[in-house]
Tab-separated table of C-alpha atoms (C1' of nucleotides) in Angstrom:
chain	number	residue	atom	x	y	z
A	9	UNK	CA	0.000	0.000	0.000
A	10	UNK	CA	1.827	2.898	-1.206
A	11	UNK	CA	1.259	6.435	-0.473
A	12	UNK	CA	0.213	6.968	-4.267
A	13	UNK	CA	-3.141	5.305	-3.858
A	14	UNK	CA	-3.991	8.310	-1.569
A	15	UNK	CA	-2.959	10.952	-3.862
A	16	UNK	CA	-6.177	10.568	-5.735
A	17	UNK	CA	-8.218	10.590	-2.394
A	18	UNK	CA	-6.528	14.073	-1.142
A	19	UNK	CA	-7.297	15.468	-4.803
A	20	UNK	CA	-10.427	14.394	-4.502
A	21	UNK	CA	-10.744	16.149	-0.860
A	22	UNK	CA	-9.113	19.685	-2.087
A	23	UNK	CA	-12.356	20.790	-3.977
A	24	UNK	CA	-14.794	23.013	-1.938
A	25	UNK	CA	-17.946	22.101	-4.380
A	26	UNK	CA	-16.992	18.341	-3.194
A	27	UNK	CA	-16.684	19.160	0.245
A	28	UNK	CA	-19.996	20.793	0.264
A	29	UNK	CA	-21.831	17.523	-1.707
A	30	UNK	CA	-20.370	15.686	1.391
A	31	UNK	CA	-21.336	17.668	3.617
A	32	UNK	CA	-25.029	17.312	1.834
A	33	UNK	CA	-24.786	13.984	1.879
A	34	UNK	CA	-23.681	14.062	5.866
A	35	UNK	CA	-27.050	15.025	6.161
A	36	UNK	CA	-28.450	11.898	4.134
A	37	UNK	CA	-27.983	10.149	1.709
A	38	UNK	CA	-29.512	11.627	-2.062
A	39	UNK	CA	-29.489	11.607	-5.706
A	40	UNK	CA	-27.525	14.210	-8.102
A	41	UNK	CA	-30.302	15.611	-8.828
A	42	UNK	CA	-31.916	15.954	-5.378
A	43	UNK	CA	-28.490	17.450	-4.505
A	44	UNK	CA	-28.695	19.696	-7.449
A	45	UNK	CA	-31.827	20.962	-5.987
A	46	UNK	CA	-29.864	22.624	-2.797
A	47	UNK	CA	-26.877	23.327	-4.466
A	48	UNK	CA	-25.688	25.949	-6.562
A	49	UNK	CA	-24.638	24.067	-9.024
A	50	UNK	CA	-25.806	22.051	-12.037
A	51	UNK	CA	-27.126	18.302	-11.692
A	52	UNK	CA	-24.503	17.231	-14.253
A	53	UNK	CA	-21.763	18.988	-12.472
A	54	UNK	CA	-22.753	17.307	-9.440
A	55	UNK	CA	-22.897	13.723	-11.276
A	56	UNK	CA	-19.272	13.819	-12.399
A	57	UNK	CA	-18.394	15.406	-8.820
A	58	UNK	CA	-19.922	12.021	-7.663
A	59	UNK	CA	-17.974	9.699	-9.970
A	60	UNK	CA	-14.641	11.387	-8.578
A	61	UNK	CA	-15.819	10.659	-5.090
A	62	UNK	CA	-17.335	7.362	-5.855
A	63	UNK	CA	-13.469	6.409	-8.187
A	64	UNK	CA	-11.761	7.020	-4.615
A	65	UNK	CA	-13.967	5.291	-2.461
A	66	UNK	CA	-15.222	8.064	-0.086
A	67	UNK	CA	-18.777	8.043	-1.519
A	68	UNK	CA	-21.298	5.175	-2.466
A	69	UNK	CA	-24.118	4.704	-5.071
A	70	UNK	CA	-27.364	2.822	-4.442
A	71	UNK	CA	-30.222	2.023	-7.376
A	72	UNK	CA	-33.343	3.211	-5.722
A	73	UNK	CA	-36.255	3.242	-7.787
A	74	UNK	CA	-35.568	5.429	-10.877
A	75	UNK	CA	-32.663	7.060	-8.817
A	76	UNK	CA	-29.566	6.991	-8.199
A	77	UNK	CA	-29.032	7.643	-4.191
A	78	UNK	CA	-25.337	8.446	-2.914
A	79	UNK	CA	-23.998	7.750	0.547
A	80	UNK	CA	-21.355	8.632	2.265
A	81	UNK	CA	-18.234	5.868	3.354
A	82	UNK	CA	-17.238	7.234	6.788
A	83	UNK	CA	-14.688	4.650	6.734
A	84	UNK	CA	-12.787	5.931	3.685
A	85	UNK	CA	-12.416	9.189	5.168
A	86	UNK	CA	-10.974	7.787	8.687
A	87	UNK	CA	-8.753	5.143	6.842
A	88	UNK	CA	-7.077	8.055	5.211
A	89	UNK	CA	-6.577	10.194	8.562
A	90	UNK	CA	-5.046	7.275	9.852
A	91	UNK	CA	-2.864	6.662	6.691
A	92	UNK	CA	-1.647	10.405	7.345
A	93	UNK	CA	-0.873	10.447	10.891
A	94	UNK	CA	1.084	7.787	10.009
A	95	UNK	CA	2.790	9.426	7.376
A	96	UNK	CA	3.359	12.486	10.101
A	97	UNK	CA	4.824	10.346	12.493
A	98	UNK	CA	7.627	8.955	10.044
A	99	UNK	CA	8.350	12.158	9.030
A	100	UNK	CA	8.293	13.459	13.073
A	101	UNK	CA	10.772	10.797	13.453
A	102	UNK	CA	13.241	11.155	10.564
A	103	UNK	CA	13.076	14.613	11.023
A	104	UNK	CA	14.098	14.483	14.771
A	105	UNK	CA	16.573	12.042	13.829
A	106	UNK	CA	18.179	14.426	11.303
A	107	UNK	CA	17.786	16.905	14.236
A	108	UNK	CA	19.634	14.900	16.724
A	109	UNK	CA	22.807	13.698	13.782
A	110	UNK	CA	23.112	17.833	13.394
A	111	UNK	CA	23.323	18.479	17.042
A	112	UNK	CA	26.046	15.995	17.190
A	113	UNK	CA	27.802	17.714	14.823
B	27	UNK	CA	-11.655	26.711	12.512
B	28	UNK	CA	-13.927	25.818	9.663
B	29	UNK	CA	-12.799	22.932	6.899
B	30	UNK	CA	-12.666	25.217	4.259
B	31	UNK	CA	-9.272	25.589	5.535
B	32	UNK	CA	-8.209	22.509	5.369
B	33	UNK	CA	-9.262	22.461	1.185
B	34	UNK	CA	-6.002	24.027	-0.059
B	35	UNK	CA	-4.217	21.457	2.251
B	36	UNK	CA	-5.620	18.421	0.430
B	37	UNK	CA	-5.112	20.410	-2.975
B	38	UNK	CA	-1.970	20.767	-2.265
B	39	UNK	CA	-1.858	17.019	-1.011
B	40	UNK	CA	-3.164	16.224	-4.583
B	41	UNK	CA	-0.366	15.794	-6.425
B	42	UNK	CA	2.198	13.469	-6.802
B	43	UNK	CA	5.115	15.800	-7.315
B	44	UNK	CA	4.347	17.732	-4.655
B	45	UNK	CA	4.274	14.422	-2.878
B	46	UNK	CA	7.741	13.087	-4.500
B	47	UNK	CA	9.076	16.556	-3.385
B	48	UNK	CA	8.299	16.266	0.569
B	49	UNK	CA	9.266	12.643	0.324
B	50	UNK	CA	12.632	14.352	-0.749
B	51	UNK	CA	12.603	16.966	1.929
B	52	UNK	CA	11.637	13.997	4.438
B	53	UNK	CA	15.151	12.738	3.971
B	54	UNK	CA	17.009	15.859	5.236
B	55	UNK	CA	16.036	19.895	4.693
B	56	UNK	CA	17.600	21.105	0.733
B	57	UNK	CA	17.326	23.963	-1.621
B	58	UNK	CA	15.156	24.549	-4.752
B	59	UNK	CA	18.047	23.702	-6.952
B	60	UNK	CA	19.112	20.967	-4.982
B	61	UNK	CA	15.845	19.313	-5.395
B	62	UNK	CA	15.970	19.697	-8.973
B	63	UNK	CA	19.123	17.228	-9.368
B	64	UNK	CA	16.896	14.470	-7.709
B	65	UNK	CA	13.543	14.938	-9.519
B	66	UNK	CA	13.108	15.381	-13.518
B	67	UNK	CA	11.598	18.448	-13.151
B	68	UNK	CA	12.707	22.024	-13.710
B	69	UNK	CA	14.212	23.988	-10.229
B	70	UNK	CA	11.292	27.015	-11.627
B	71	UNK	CA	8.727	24.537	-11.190
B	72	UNK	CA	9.571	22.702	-8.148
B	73	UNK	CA	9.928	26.276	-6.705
B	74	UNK	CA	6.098	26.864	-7.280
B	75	UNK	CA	5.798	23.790	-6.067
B	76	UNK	CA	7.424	25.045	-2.719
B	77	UNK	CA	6.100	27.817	-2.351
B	78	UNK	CA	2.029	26.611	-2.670
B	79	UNK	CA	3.441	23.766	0.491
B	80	UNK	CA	4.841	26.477	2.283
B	81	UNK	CA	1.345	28.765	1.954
B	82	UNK	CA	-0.666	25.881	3.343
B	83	UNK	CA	2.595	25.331	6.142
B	84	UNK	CA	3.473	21.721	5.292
B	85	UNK	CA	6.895	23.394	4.365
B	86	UNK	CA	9.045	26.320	5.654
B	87	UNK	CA	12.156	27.771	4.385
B	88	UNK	CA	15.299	29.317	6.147
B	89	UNK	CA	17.967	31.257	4.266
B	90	UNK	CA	21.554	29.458	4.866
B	91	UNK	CA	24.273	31.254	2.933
B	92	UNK	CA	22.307	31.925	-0.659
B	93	UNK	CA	20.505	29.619	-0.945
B	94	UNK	CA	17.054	29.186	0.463
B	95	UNK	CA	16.356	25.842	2.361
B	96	UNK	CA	13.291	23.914	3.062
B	97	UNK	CA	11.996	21.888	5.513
B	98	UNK	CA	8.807	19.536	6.000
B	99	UNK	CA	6.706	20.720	9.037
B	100	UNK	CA	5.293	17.421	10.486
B	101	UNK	CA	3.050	19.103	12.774
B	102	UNK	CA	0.849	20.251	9.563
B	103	UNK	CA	0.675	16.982	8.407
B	104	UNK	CA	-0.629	15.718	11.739
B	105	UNK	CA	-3.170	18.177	13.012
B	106	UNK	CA	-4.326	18.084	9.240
B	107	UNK	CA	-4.973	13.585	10.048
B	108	UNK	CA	-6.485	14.874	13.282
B	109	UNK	CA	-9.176	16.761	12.005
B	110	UNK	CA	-9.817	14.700	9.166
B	111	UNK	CA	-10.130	11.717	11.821
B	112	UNK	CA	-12.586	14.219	13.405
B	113	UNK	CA	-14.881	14.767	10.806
B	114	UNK	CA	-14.362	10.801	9.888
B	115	UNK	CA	-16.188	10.018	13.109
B	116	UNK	CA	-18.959	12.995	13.347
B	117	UNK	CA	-19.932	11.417	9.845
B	118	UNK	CA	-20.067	7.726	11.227
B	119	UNK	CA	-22.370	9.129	14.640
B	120	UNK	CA	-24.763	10.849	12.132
B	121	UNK	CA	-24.784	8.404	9.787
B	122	UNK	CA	-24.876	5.596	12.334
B	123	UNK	CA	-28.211	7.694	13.948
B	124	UNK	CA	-29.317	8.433	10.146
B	125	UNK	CA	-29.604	4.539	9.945
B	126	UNK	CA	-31.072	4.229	13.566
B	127	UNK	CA	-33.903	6.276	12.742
B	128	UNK	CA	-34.384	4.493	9.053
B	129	UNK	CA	-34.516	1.201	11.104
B	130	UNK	CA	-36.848	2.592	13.876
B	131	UNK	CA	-39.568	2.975	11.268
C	25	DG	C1'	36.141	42.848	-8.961
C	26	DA	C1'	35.143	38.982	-11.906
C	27	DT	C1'	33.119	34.660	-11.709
C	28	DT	C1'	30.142	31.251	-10.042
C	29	DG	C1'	25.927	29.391	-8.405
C	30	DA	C1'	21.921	30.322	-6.301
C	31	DT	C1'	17.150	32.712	-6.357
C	32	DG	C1'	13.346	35.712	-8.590
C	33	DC	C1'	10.468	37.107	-12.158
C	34	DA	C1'	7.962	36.996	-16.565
C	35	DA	C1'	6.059	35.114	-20.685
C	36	DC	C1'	4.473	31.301	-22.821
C	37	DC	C1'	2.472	26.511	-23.956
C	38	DT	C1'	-0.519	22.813	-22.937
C	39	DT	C1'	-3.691	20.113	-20.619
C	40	DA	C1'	-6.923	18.880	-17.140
C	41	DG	C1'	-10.903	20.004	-14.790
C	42	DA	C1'	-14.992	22.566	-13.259
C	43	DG	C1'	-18.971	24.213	-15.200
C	44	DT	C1'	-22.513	24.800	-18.674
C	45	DT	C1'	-26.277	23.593	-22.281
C	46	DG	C1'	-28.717	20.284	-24.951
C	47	DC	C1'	-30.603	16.039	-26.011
C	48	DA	C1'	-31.297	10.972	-25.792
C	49	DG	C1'	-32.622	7.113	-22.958
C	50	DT	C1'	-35.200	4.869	-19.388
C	51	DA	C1'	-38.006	3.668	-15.585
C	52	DA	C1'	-42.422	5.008	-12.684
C	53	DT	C1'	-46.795	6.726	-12.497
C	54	DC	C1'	-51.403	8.179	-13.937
D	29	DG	C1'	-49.592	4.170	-23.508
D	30	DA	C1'	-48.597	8.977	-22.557
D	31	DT	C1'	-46.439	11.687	-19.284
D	32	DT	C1'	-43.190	12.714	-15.866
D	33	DA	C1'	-38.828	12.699	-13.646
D	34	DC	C1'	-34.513	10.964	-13.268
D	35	DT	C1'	-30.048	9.352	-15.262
D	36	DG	C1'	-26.483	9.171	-19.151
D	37	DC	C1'	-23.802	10.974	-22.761
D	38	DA	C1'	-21.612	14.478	-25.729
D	39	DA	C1'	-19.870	18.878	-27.089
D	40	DC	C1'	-18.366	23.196	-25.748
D	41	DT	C1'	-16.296	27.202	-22.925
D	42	DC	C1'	-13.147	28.960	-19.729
D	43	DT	C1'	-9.845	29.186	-16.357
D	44	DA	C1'	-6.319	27.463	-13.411
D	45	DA	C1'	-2.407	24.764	-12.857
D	46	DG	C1'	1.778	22.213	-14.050
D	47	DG	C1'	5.589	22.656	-16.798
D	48	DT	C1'	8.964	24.912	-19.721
D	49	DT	C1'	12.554	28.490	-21.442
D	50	DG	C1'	14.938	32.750	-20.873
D	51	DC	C1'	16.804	36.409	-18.514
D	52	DA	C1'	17.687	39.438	-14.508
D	53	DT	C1'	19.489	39.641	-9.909
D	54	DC	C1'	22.135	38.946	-6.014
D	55	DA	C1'	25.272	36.991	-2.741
D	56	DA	C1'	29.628	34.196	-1.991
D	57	DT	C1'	34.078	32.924	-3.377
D	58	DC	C1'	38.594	33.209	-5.633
DNA sequence: GATTGATGCAACCTTAGAGTTGCAGTAATC
DNA sequence: GATTACTGCAACTCTAAGGTTGCATCAATC
């Protein structure tokens, strides 16, 4: 599991129009175009919005009738926090052992 | 502290040569130009690169001599997995009491 | 003080992506 | 079965972003 599988994820995450269809669907879970109704955006926009979310995992799509109904994956989202912190704590590490080889110096 | 501040962090955390340079810059603090001899990309680009990781503070720079050295700040990096974690689990309790409810009736 | 090696700035190219409009397809409902 | 409402697909615009080349600038070294 390389760190290049979460690229996608964290480009997914630095879009504010995604944040705020998450932050929609937080509320529960809906179709594009139910979405499209309380955002200021187009349905269509809002489809291909969901296809990046749903391509990375953090979002879900059910058949429900004639719609389409999204969900959020809370999991997703927390599985990449963890990934991160990990990530931080390498770095915290290597960095203070850089820190501690200079200081020897 | 609103999440709309985190967006420019995951922007920035959405690309891989941004990723390729702190992976660099994990292995000990270097220059612009120095960074350039590792990665096949241009020292003008990897300086924009720089400087959009140092406006969202997973980077900082100190001047040593004439030449301008970075540094990863692990602390972004963390606090940024911390408050992902955070909204990770506020979406699980809703969702979790979204479902509760859908099962109650 | 001339040279060397670093940064800074500007113009430019190219592509990816966010958004739109328009229309075709398809499944419920009356 | 006609209508209604949702999804799917395609073409188009526009801007931002990643990358490049070229040159100016400025500090350190010989």
């Amino acid at each position: 599991m390389t760190i290049s599988t979460l690229v996608p994820v964290f480009a997914a995450l630095g879009d504010e129009t995604r944040w705020s269809i998450l932050a929609a669907l937080g509320e529960g879970d809906a179709s594009a175009s139910a979405l499209a109704g309380r955002l200021p955006v187009t349905r269509q926009a809002i489809a291909r919005h969901l296809a990046v979310l749903q391509e990375v995992g953090l979002v879900d799509s059910v058949r429900v009738g004639r719609e389409l109904r999204y969900r959020v994956i809370g999991t997703q989202l927390s599985d990449t926090a963890r990934r991160l912190d990990r990530i931080g704590d390498e770095w915290d590490r290597r960095l203070a052992a850089i820190t501690r080889i200079a200081e020897e110096l």
